[in-house]
Amino acid sequence: MAVPRDATSFDVPFDIASVRTDFPILGEQVNGSPLVYLDSAATSQKPRAVLDAEASFLSRSNAAVHRGAHTLAADATDAFEDARVAVAAFVGADPDNLVWTSGATAGINLIAYSIGNASLGRGGEAAQRFALDPGDEIVVTESEHHANLIPWQELAARTGAVLRHIPVLDDGRLDLEAAAGIVGPRTRIIAFPHVSNVLGIVNPVDELVSLARSVGALTVLDACQSAPHLALDLPGLGVDLAVFSGHKVFAPYGVGALYGRSEVLEALPPFLTGGSMITTVTLEAAEYLPPPQRFEAGTQPVSQAIGLAAAVRYLGALGHDAIAVREASLERRLVAGLREVAGVRILGDAAGVDRVALASFDVDGVHAHDVGQFLDARGVAVRVGHHCAQPLHRRFGLTATVRASAAFYNTEDEIDTFLDALSGVRPFFGASA
Ligand code: PMP
């Protein structure tokens, strides 16, 4: 993170009371208590600016984009393309390098199927650099969300490529020494999360990108859990491709983005095909538009993209430094507090690493679902289960954990309410020593 870990909230102004009123849902009561929403890693809450932007577009400017010559269609197209400019800038990219998707899962599948199509000879000569042969290797990490694992399993099955993984150390960091032994001349793709949705640890993108470059492999970054928290500069990180979801960055559902370096997007064949991605079509064949439209077949999530642009503008107005300082404070309170609760074991409790305000933990003697229910009865919303990361849970000998994940709109008091409630879990279930 750009902001030092020991920065205090006094260094950068942030009016938390006013921010909280921007999120109508944060004033709700749940089970007779004020809502303490600590499930932002699953989906974030949406500020009024986002709700209003979507409603305003739908009630005043809605029309089919990139089609039709009427004024409303032109206005809608302008709003849609302005949204692309704003969201691209949010990740430090040019608009031509940003493809709309319906979310991160769709983005990763787009990449995997495009590479699969290149492997079938589609996309002409330029695409052949992506074609996989039997025995080529795709490398992921042991910490993947299933969305950045199963599409690669399927691609490996279709092409005869071999899927390998970088192990996770006991403290949650990636085993980079092992990675250096795993990545080799047959490695063609390295896909990894910027921030694990279970561990909250920020992975060393630079080192993984260097490793990939040393063997000429393509890098795919799952930025789902970093985009809501870190100021992203995807071109600066040097990754070839990256994805994130709108609904995790305070924006609507059903929209996300794929970033790609120009030379990669230009050479990749499309995944979905159909309307809006072509230049000329005959009954026998079609020619495709350049990126990003080449990857945007069919009607796009227009109002959602406008909502996503409103979300990134909202974040920009708050200021990334102010957000980072607030979240660093929440992260310290959360992690230090969890370490104090008897019988609680944090997964990936590595010292001195950069992390976001997210932690998954096991409560000795109490099932995660019981913990979740106990907290829910007190208005505290957390996530329980495997968080779509079964291999990582298996790595730690668990099937389920509890995950608390905060965002800039949470308060230290809410973290304390959660920790107080959590302290009551083991006594309540008779699990205390
Ligand atoms: N990757 C990570 C790290 C995630 O946390 C998630 C969402 N839980 C995804 C991918 C998938 O995102 P979506 O469901 O929005 O497509």
Short mmCIF file of C-alpha atoms and ligand atoms in Angstrom, two decimals, residues 41-43 102-108 143-148 193-198 222-226 243-248 253 255 383 387-388 403, ligand 1:
data_model
loop_
_atom_site.label_atom_id
_atom_site.label_comp_id
_atom_site.label_asym_id
_atom_site.label_seq_id
_atom_site.Cartn_x
_atom_site.Cartn_y
_atom_site.Cartn_z
CA ALA A 41 -15.44 -9.15 0.55
CA ALA A 42 -18.53 -11.11 -0.54
CA THR A 43 -20.25 -8.02 -1.82
CA SER A 102 -20.43 -9.36 -16.17
CA GLY A 103 -17.87 -9.90 -13.38
CA ALA A 104 -14.55 -11.45 -12.50
CA THR A 105 -15.72 -15.01 -13.12
CA ALA A 106 -16.85 -14.04 -16.62
CA GLY A 107 -13.54 -12.23 -17.20
CA ILE A 108 -11.40 -15.24 -16.27
CA SER A 143 -4.99 -19.87 -2.47
CA GLU A 144 -7.24 -19.41 -5.51
CA HIS A 145 -10.90 -18.56 -5.40
CA HIS A 146 -12.61 -21.27 -7.47
CA ALA A 147 -13.21 -18.61 -10.16
CA ASN A 148 -9.47 -18.46 -10.81
CA PRO A 193 -4.83 -13.36 -6.84
CA HIS A 194 -3.62 -9.89 -5.94
CA VAL A 195 -5.24 -10.37 -2.53
CA SER A 196 -6.56 -13.71 -1.32
CA ASN A 197 -10.27 -13.57 -0.48
CA VAL A 198 -9.57 -15.83 2.52
CA ASP A 222 -7.37 -11.71 -10.09
CA ALA A 223 -7.83 -8.21 -8.68
CA CYS A 224 -11.26 -8.89 -7.16
CA GLN A 225 -10.15 -8.31 -3.59
CA SER A 226 -7.58 -5.60 -4.25
CA VAL A 243 -10.08 -8.88 -13.80
CA PHE A 244 -12.33 -7.47 -11.11
CA SER A 245 -16.03 -7.31 -10.24
CA GLY A 246 -18.14 -4.19 -9.90
CA HIS A 247 -20.25 -5.42 -7.01
CA LYS A 248 -17.15 -5.66 -4.79
CA TYR A 253 -24.11 -6.46 -9.74
CA VAL A 255 -20.76 -5.73 -14.32
CA ARG A 383 -19.34 -14.90 5.91
CA HIS A 387 -15.48 -18.86 0.67
CA CYS A 388 -15.10 -20.62 -2.72
CA ARG A 403 -14.53 -14.41 7.52
N1 PMP B 1 -11.85 -13.96 -7.22
C1 PMP B 1 -11.89 -13.59 -5.93
C2 PMP B 1 -10.60 -13.44 -5.18
C3 PMP B 1 -13.11 -13.36 -5.31
O1 PMP B 1 -13.14 -12.99 -4.04
C4 PMP B 1 -14.30 -13.51 -6.07
C5 PMP B 1 -15.66 -13.27 -5.45
N2 PMP B 1 -15.85 -13.87 -4.23
C6 PMP B 1 -14.20 -13.88 -7.41
C7 PMP B 1 -12.95 -14.10 -7.95
C8 PMP B 1 -15.40 -14.06 -8.27
O2 PMP B 1 -16.09 -12.85 -8.42
P1 PMP B 1 -17.55 -12.81 -9.06
O3 PMP B 1 -18.36 -13.80 -8.30
O4 PMP B 1 -17.99 -11.41 -8.79
O5 PMP B 1 -17.43 -13.14 -10.48
#
